[in-house]
Short mmCIF file of C-alpha atoms in Angstrom, two decimals:
data_model
loop_
_atom_site.label_atom_id
_atom_site.label_comp_id
_atom_site.label_asym_id
_atom_site.label_seq_id
_atom_site.Cartn_x
_atom_site.Cartn_y
_atom_site.Cartn_z
CA UNK Y 1 -19.31 -22.25 19.08
CA UNK Y 2 -18.98 -19.22 21.39
CA UNK Y 3 -15.18 -19.54 21.33
CA UNK Y 4 -15.24 -19.84 17.55
CA UNK Y 5 -17.36 -16.71 17.25
CA UNK Y 6 -15.01 -14.76 19.51
CA UNK Y 7 -12.05 -16.03 17.49
CA UNK Y 8 -13.62 -14.76 14.26
CA UNK Y 9 -14.47 -11.40 15.85
CA UNK Y 10 -10.98 -10.84 17.26
CA UNK Y 11 -9.15 -11.41 13.97
CA UNK Y 12 -11.73 -9.33 12.10
CA UNK Y 13 -11.24 -6.41 14.50
CA UNK Y 14 -7.46 -6.63 14.05
CA UNK Y 15 -7.86 -6.49 10.25
CA UNK Y 16 -10.35 -3.59 10.44
CA UNK Y 17 -8.07 -1.54 12.69
CA UNK Y 18 -5.03 -2.22 10.50
CA UNK Y 19 -6.86 -1.13 7.34
CA UNK Y 20 -8.37 1.89 9.06
CA UNK Y 21 -4.88 3.08 9.99
CA UNK Y 22 -3.14 1.86 6.85
CA UNK Y 23 -5.36 3.49 4.21
CA UNK Y 24 -4.68 7.16 5.13
CA UNK Y 25 -0.99 6.41 5.63
CA UNK Y 26 -0.79 4.82 2.18
CA UNK Y 27 -2.79 7.69 0.68
CA UNK Y 28 -0.37 10.29 2.03
CA UNK Y 29 2.60 8.35 0.66
CA UNK Y 30 0.87 7.94 -2.71
CA UNK Y 31 0.20 11.67 -3.01
CA UNK Y 32 3.81 12.51 -2.19
CA UNK Y 33 5.06 10.09 -4.86
CA UNK Y 34 2.53 11.06 -7.52
CA UNK Y 35 0.66 7.75 -7.43
CA UNK Y 36 -2.77 9.29 -8.00
CA UNK Y 37 -5.81 8.88 -10.26
CA UNK Y 38 -6.35 12.12 -12.17
CA UNK Y 39 -9.76 13.14 -13.60
CA UNK Y 40 -10.24 13.14 -17.35
CA UNK Y 41 -11.86 11.10 -20.10
CA UNK Y 42 -14.52 8.87 -18.51
CA UNK Y 43 -13.19 9.73 -15.04
CA UNK Y 44 -15.30 12.57 -13.69
CA UNK Y 45 -14.13 12.62 -10.07
CA UNK Y 46 -12.72 15.81 -8.62
CA UNK Y 47 -9.04 16.22 -7.81
CA UNK Y 48 -6.24 13.71 -7.51
CA UNK Y 49 -7.29 10.52 -5.70
CA UNK Y 50 -4.76 7.83 -4.67
CA UNK Y 51 -5.82 4.33 -5.87
CA UNK Y 52 -4.30 2.53 -2.89
CA UNK Y 53 -7.24 0.46 -1.63
CA UNK Y 54 -6.03 -2.85 -3.00
CA UNK Y 55 -2.48 -2.13 -1.84
CA UNK Y 56 -3.73 -1.92 1.75
CA UNK Y 57 -6.68 -4.33 1.95
CA UNK Y 58 -4.91 -7.41 0.64
CA UNK Y 59 -1.57 -7.06 2.45
CA UNK Y 60 -3.60 -6.59 5.66
CA UNK Y 61 -5.73 -9.62 4.78
CA UNK Y 62 -2.69 -11.84 4.19
CA UNK Y 63 -0.74 -10.55 7.20
CA UNK Y 64 -3.60 -11.11 9.63
CA UNK Y 65 -4.23 -14.63 8.30
CA UNK Y 66 -0.54 -15.49 8.70
CA UNK Y 67 -0.78 -14.26 12.28
CA UNK Y 68 -3.89 -16.40 12.82
CA UNK Y 69 -2.17 -19.52 11.49
CA UNK Y 70 -5.12 -20.35 9.23
CA UNK Y 71 -3.14 -20.77 6.02
CA UNK Y 72 -2.54 -24.16 4.43
CA UNK Y 73 -0.56 -25.16 1.34
CA UNK Y 74 -3.53 -24.68 -1.02
CA UNK Y 75 -4.18 -21.20 0.37
CA UNK Y 76 -0.59 -20.24 -0.45
CA UNK Y 77 -1.43 -20.58 -4.15
CA UNK Y 78 -4.31 -18.17 -3.62
CA UNK Y 79 -1.91 -15.71 -1.98
CA UNK Y 80 0.47 -16.11 -4.93
CA UNK Y 81 -2.40 -15.37 -7.32
CA UNK Y 82 -3.30 -12.29 -5.29
CA UNK Y 83 0.32 -11.09 -5.50
CA UNK Y 84 0.28 -11.41 -9.30
CA UNK Y 85 -3.06 -9.59 -9.63
CA UNK Y 86 -2.23 -6.81 -7.16
CA UNK Y 87 1.13 -6.18 -8.85
CA UNK Y 88 -0.39 -6.08 -12.35
CA UNK Y 89 -3.21 -3.83 -11.16
CA UNK Y 90 -0.78 -1.45 -9.44
CA UNK Y 91 1.29 -1.24 -12.64
CA UNK Y 92 -1.86 -0.41 -14.58
CA UNK Y 93 -2.90 2.20 -12.01
CA UNK Y 94 0.53 3.83 -12.27
CA UNK Y 95 1.51 3.36 -15.91
CA UNK Y 96 -1.72 2.33 -17.74
CA UNK Y 97 -0.30 -0.93 -19.12
CA UNK Y 98 -1.78 -2.72 -22.13
CA UNK Y 99 -5.01 -4.69 -21.48
CA UNK Y 100 -3.35 -7.80 -22.88
CA UNK Y 101 -0.81 -7.77 -20.05
CA UNK Y 102 -3.63 -7.51 -17.54
CA UNK Y 103 -5.26 -10.52 -19.17
CA UNK Y 104 -1.98 -12.43 -18.93
CA UNK Y 105 -1.79 -11.64 -15.20
CA UNK Y 106 -5.42 -12.66 -14.73
CA UNK Y 107 -4.89 -16.03 -16.40
CA UNK Y 108 -1.69 -16.65 -14.41
CA UNK Y 109 -3.56 -15.93 -11.18
CA UNK Y 110 -6.46 -18.13 -12.29
CA UNK Y 111 -4.14 -21.04 -13.11
CA UNK Y 112 -2.45 -20.65 -9.73
CA UNK Y 113 -5.67 -21.02 -7.74
CA UNK Y 114 -7.24 -23.63 -10.02
CA UNK Y 115 -4.30 -25.97 -10.66
CA UNK Y 116 -2.11 -25.21 -7.66
CA UNK Y 117 -4.81 -24.40 -5.12
CA UNK Y 118 -7.34 -26.96 -6.34
CA UNK Y 119 -10.13 -24.39 -6.75
CA UNK Y 120 -12.01 -26.37 -9.39
CA UNK Y 121 -15.73 -26.35 -10.17
CA UNK Y 122 -16.37 -30.10 -10.27
CA UNK Y 123 -20.17 -29.91 -10.39
CA UNK Y 124 -22.74 -27.22 -11.14
CA UNK Y 125 -25.38 -29.03 -9.11
CA UNK Y 126 -28.81 -30.15 -10.30
CA UNK Y 127 -29.40 -27.03 -12.38
CA UNK Y 128 -32.08 -28.27 -14.76
CA UNK Y 129 -33.80 -31.05 -12.84
CA UNK Y 130 -32.11 -33.96 -14.65
CA UNK Y 131 -29.40 -34.70 -12.09
CA UNK Y 132 -26.10 -33.06 -11.18
CA UNK Y 133 -24.15 -31.44 -14.01
CA UNK Y 134 -20.61 -32.82 -13.67
CA UNK Y 135 -17.86 -31.09 -15.65
CA UNK Y 136 -15.35 -33.95 -15.79
CA UNK Y 137 -12.24 -32.97 -17.76
CA UNK Y 138 -13.77 -29.52 -18.32
CA UNK Y 139 -13.39 -28.57 -14.66
CA UNK Y 140 -10.00 -26.89 -15.13
CA UNK Y 141 -10.76 -24.79 -18.26
CA UNK Y 142 -14.22 -23.91 -16.91
CA UNK Y 143 -12.79 -22.81 -13.55
CA UNK Y 144 -10.03 -20.74 -15.15
CA UNK Y 145 -12.39 -18.96 -17.54
CA UNK Y 146 -14.98 -18.39 -14.79
CA UNK Y 147 -12.28 -16.88 -12.57
CA UNK Y 148 -11.04 -14.50 -15.27
CA UNK Y 149 -14.60 -13.45 -16.11
CA UNK Y 150 -15.38 -12.75 -12.45
CA UNK Y 151 -12.19 -10.71 -12.08
CA UNK Y 152 -13.30 -8.56 -15.00
CA UNK Y 153 -16.92 -8.39 -13.80
CA UNK Y 154 -15.86 -6.82 -10.50
CA UNK Y 155 -13.35 -4.59 -12.28
CA UNK Y 156 -16.06 -3.35 -14.66
CA UNK Y 157 -18.50 -2.34 -11.90
CA UNK Y 158 -15.83 -0.23 -10.18
CA UNK Y 159 -17.37 2.95 -11.57
CA UNK Y 160 -18.84 4.70 -8.52
CA UNK Y 161 -17.53 5.53 -5.07
CA UNK Y 162 -17.92 2.47 -2.87
CA UNK Y 163 -19.67 0.31 -5.48
CA UNK Y 164 -17.15 -2.47 -6.20
CA UNK Y 165 -16.10 -2.64 -2.56
CA UNK Y 166 -19.66 -2.44 -1.27
CA UNK Y 167 -21.01 -5.07 -3.66
CA UNK Y 168 -18.11 -7.38 -2.86
CA UNK Y 169 -18.64 -6.83 0.87
CA UNK Y 170 -22.26 -7.95 0.50
CA UNK Y 171 -21.20 -11.05 -1.45
CA UNK Y 172 -18.59 -11.95 1.16
CA UNK Y 173 -21.18 -11.43 3.90
CA UNK Y 174 -23.43 -14.08 2.33
CA UNK Y 175 -20.45 -16.42 1.96
CA UNK Y 176 -19.72 -15.87 5.66
CA UNK Y 177 -23.31 -16.83 6.47
CA UNK Y 178 -22.85 -20.02 4.44
CA UNK Y 179 -19.61 -20.80 6.33
CA UNK Y 180 -21.30 -20.31 9.69
CA UNK Y 181 -24.29 -22.42 8.69
CA UNK Y 182 -22.01 -25.15 7.37
CA UNK Y 183 -19.59 -25.13 10.31
CA UNK Y 184 -16.57 -24.10 8.17
CA UNK Y 185 -14.71 -22.23 10.92
CA UNK Y 186 -11.38 -21.63 9.15
CA UNK Y 187 -13.06 -20.35 6.01
CA UNK Y 188 -15.33 -18.16 8.16
CA UNK Y 189 -12.29 -16.51 9.77
CA UNK Y 190 -10.68 -15.96 6.36
CA UNK Y 191 -13.80 -14.39 4.88
CA UNK Y 192 -14.44 -12.28 7.99
CA UNK Y 193 -10.87 -10.95 7.95
CA UNK Y 194 -11.19 -9.93 4.30
CA UNK Y 195 -14.56 -8.27 5.00
CA UNK Y 196 -13.07 -6.35 7.93
CA UNK Y 197 -10.08 -5.12 5.91
CA UNK Y 198 -12.47 -4.10 3.14
CA UNK Y 199 -14.69 -2.27 5.66
CA UNK Y 200 -11.66 -0.29 6.86
CA UNK Y 201 -11.08 0.82 3.27
CA UNK Y 202 -14.76 1.59 2.62
CA UNK Y 203 -14.74 4.06 5.51
CA UNK Y 204 -12.65 6.29 3.21
CA UNK Y 205 -14.13 5.23 -0.14
CA UNK Y 206 -17.89 5.09 0.42
CA UNK Y 207 -20.02 8.24 0.49
CA UNK Y 208 -21.82 8.81 3.78
CA UNK Y 209 -22.92 11.77 5.96
CA UNK Y 210 -19.33 12.31 7.13
CA UNK Y 211 -17.75 12.01 3.66
CA UNK Y 212 -19.02 13.78 0.54
CA UNK Y 213 -16.83 11.80 -1.87
CA UNK Y 214 -14.16 9.11 -1.91
CA UNK Y 215 -10.77 10.03 -0.45
CA UNK Y 216 -9.17 6.90 -1.95
CA UNK Y 217 -9.98 4.43 -4.71
CA UNK Y 218 -9.62 0.66 -4.90
CA UNK Y 219 -7.60 0.90 -8.07
CA UNK Y 220 -7.33 -1.95 -10.55
CA UNK Y 221 -5.16 -3.74 -8.00
CA UNK Y 222 -8.07 -3.81 -5.57
CA UNK Y 223 -11.00 -4.46 -7.88
CA UNK Y 224 -9.25 -7.31 -9.74
CA UNK Y 225 -8.05 -8.84 -6.48
CA UNK Y 226 -11.59 -8.74 -5.11
CA UNK Y 227 -12.74 -10.68 -8.18
CA UNK Y 228 -10.01 -13.28 -7.63
CA UNK Y 229 -10.90 -13.56 -3.93
CA UNK Y 230 -14.58 -14.05 -4.73
CA UNK Y 231 -13.67 -16.75 -7.25
CA UNK Y 232 -11.45 -18.54 -4.71
CA UNK Y 233 -13.99 -18.60 -1.90
CA UNK Y 234 -17.00 -19.32 -4.11
CA UNK Y 235 -15.30 -22.29 -5.78
CA UNK Y 236 -13.69 -23.77 -2.67
CA UNK Y 237 -16.84 -23.41 -0.55
CA UNK Y 238 -18.92 -25.18 -3.21
CA UNK Y 239 -16.56 -28.11 -3.89
CA UNK Y 240 -18.71 -31.30 -3.84
CA UNK Y 241 -16.69 -33.11 -1.17
CA UNK Y 242 -16.72 -30.24 1.38
CA UNK Y 243 -19.52 -27.98 0.11
CA UNK Y 244 -21.20 -25.54 2.48
CA UNK Y 245 -23.12 -23.82 -0.32
CA UNK Y 246 -24.83 -24.83 -3.56
CA UNK Y 247 -23.46 -23.59 -6.90
CA UNK Y 248 -26.81 -22.01 -7.79
CA UNK Y 249 -26.77 -20.12 -4.48
CA UNK Y 250 -23.41 -18.67 -5.49
CA UNK Y 251 -24.92 -17.64 -8.83
CA UNK Y 252 -27.54 -15.64 -6.92
CA UNK Y 253 -24.96 -14.07 -4.60
CA UNK Y 254 -22.92 -12.92 -7.61
CA UNK Y 255 -25.94 -12.25 -9.82
CA UNK Y 256 -25.69 -8.49 -10.28
CA UNK Y 257 -22.09 -8.21 -11.56
CA UNK Y 258 -22.50 -11.36 -13.66
CA UNK Y 259 -25.76 -10.48 -15.38
CA UNK Y 260 -24.73 -6.87 -15.94
CA UNK Y 261 -21.42 -7.94 -17.50
CA UNK Y 262 -23.23 -10.43 -19.76
CA UNK Y 263 -25.74 -7.75 -20.76
CA UNK Y 264 -23.02 -5.22 -21.59
CA UNK Y 265 -21.16 -7.78 -23.70
CA UNK Y 266 -24.37 -8.67 -25.56
CA UNK Y 267 -25.24 -5.03 -26.20
CA UNK Y 268 -21.77 -4.10 -27.45
CA UNK Y 269 -21.58 -7.13 -29.75
CA UNK Y 270 -25.06 -6.30 -31.09
CA UNK Y 271 -23.78 -2.80 -31.83
CA UNK Y 272 -20.76 -4.20 -33.69
CA UNK Y 273 -18.32 -3.18 -30.95
CA UNK Y 274 -15.67 -5.05 -28.98
CA UNK Y 275 -17.26 -6.62 -25.86
CA UNK Y 276 -14.62 -5.02 -23.62
CA UNK Y 277 -14.96 -1.52 -25.11
CA UNK Y 278 -15.74 1.04 -22.42
CA UNK Y 279 -18.90 3.11 -22.13
CA UNK Y 280 -21.28 4.54 -19.54
CA UNK Y 281 -24.21 2.18 -19.94
CA UNK Y 282 -23.68 -0.13 -16.98
CA UNK Y 283 -26.52 -0.77 -14.56
CA UNK Y 284 -25.22 1.79 -12.08
CA UNK Y 285 -24.90 4.46 -14.77
CA UNK Y 286 -28.65 4.28 -15.48
CA UNK Y 287 -29.45 5.34 -11.93
CA UNK Y 288 -27.02 8.26 -12.04
CA UNK Y 289 -28.25 9.35 -15.47
CA UNK Y 290 -31.81 9.31 -14.11
CA UNK Y 291 -30.84 11.78 -11.39
CA UNK Y 292 -30.16 9.43 -8.46
CA UNK Y 293 -27.17 10.53 -6.37
CA UNK Y 294 -24.03 8.41 -6.30
CA UNK Y 295 -24.52 7.57 -2.64
CA UNK Y 296 -28.13 6.45 -3.08
CA UNK Y 297 -27.25 4.53 -6.26
CA UNK Y 298 -24.59 2.61 -4.38
CA UNK Y 299 -26.98 1.95 -1.51
CA UNK Y 300 -29.72 0.77 -3.88
CA UNK Y 301 -27.40 -1.63 -5.72
CA UNK Y 302 -26.08 -3.04 -2.44
CA UNK Y 303 -29.68 -3.60 -1.30
CA UNK Y 304 -30.39 -5.40 -4.57
CA UNK Y 305 -27.32 -7.54 -3.90
CA UNK Y 306 -28.55 -8.30 -0.40
CA UNK Y 307 -31.92 -9.34 -1.82
CA UNK Y 308 -30.40 -11.58 -4.47
CA UNK Y 309 -28.11 -13.20 -1.93
CA UNK Y 310 -31.10 -13.78 0.33
CA UNK Y 311 -32.78 -15.69 -2.50
CA UNK Y 312 -29.72 -17.88 -2.96
CA UNK Y 313 -29.01 -18.62 0.70
CA UNK Y 314 -32.66 -18.60 1.75
CA UNK Y 315 -33.55 -20.96 -1.05
CA UNK Y 316 -30.82 -23.34 0.05
CA UNK Y 317 -31.86 -23.21 3.73
CA UNK Y 318 -35.55 -23.63 2.93
CA UNK Y 319 -34.92 -26.49 0.55
CA UNK Y 320 -36.15 -24.78 -2.61
CA UNK Y 321 -35.36 -27.16 -5.51
CA UNK Y 322 -32.20 -26.16 -7.36
CA UNK Y 323 -33.92 -26.16 -10.78
CA UNK Y 324 -36.44 -23.58 -9.51
CA UNK Y 325 -33.62 -21.27 -8.44
CA UNK Y 326 -31.78 -21.99 -11.68
CA UNK Y 327 -34.63 -21.23 -14.08
CA UNK Y 328 -35.52 -18.08 -12.13
CA UNK Y 329 -31.89 -16.94 -12.40
CA UNK Y 330 -31.83 -17.60 -16.16
CA UNK Y 331 -35.09 -15.67 -16.63
CA UNK Y 332 -33.60 -12.74 -14.73
CA UNK Y 333 -30.47 -12.85 -16.91
CA UNK Y 334 -32.42 -12.89 -20.18
CA UNK Y 335 -34.69 -10.07 -19.01
CA UNK Y 336 -31.71 -7.96 -18.02
CA UNK Y 337 -30.04 -8.56 -21.39
CA UNK Y 338 -33.23 -7.67 -23.27
CA UNK Y 339 -33.66 -4.38 -21.43
CA UNK Y 340 -29.93 -3.57 -21.69
CA UNK Y 341 -29.95 -3.85 -25.48
CA UNK Y 342 -31.67 -0.46 -25.41
CA UNK Y 343 -30.12 1.54 -22.53
CA UNK Y 344 -32.98 4.04 -22.68
CA UNK Y 345 -35.28 1.33 -21.34
CA UNK Y 346 -33.29 1.18 -18.13
CA UNK Y 347 -33.10 4.95 -17.90
CA UNK Y 348 -36.88 5.20 -18.15
CA UNK Y 349 -37.29 2.53 -15.47
CA UNK Y 350 -34.77 4.26 -13.21
CA UNK Y 351 -36.46 7.63 -13.73
CA UNK Y 352 -39.86 6.10 -12.96
CA UNK Y 353 -38.50 4.53 -9.77
CA UNK Y 354 -37.01 7.87 -8.75
CA UNK Y 355 -40.34 9.63 -9.29
CA UNK Y 356 -42.08 6.99 -7.17
CA UNK Y 357 -39.56 7.46 -4.37
CA UNK Y 358 -40.04 11.22 -4.49
CA UNK Y 359 -43.84 10.83 -4.60
CA UNK Y 360 -44.13 12.56 -7.95
CA UNK Y 361 -46.77 11.73 -10.52
CA UNK Y 362 -45.63 10.28 -13.82
CA UNK Y 363 -45.95 12.58 -16.78
CA UNK Y 364 -49.03 12.00 -18.91
#
């Protein structure tokens, strides 16, 4: 076990160092070639920011894993899917391609990991207390659709400095805990390497005392690839024959991006709009609109993600019945949708929370 832990740490440090060096080098090259994200429209950042995060994190991730020798034939399909997604995202970052072409790339990547890589959701577990929910012939279409939805869920929360990367880092951290608890050494190394490469990027993307704003962005290449990576690890780690985590625990780990995406879709449809139409009424926007700084908003949402993941993993470790976790998750989803149908409800809640933090009295 000690040797395994050292093995994980060594490869993670290699990935972190490579990303830490690679991000500024890629950013300089991007600026020289005009590959930058300019402010305007819904983009209110200052200056020209290179969206090179995904173009560094995932090549580093793949290169380090090839060096480690922890890549099998199934994993190669995942790498192929990443290549498709990163390429499509980079084209969108550079040329703003049509959304339909991004969807095509997302479905190609999903089919690669599901059919080629065998990342199929065979069972949802004992969600409702009547026995395991087996998908049967629906496992392939369900897995493909779930993958595409998760890709878009992570892409949609990429609206604040450090948010998509930070939230994904928290999710991967809980998956790493599950790997360590379940003795899945190879998967633990893979997840740790991706976390380390992502951490190297976040050093330049996340706001902190040494950085007032992001120097680089993930770009669509990075946010969509993070969604694909989460789908791959969540599905493969929960496969019935080799599971180290329950499906409902995964639902808790991914709760925030999933429930917020569902709520936004419900609100837009209720307003007679296309579910993928853009606006500024996501969960994180409510905090900013209430006066919370970007840095503290990102920190708060990551803490919420940590808490939700603790429910999922802690419930599994403590033997909490799956139906209890399931019904609690559904109640949280429905509550979130109800409040999101009127964005002002969330703004009032966020403003109230901010007043409490500042020690101010609520207005009469």
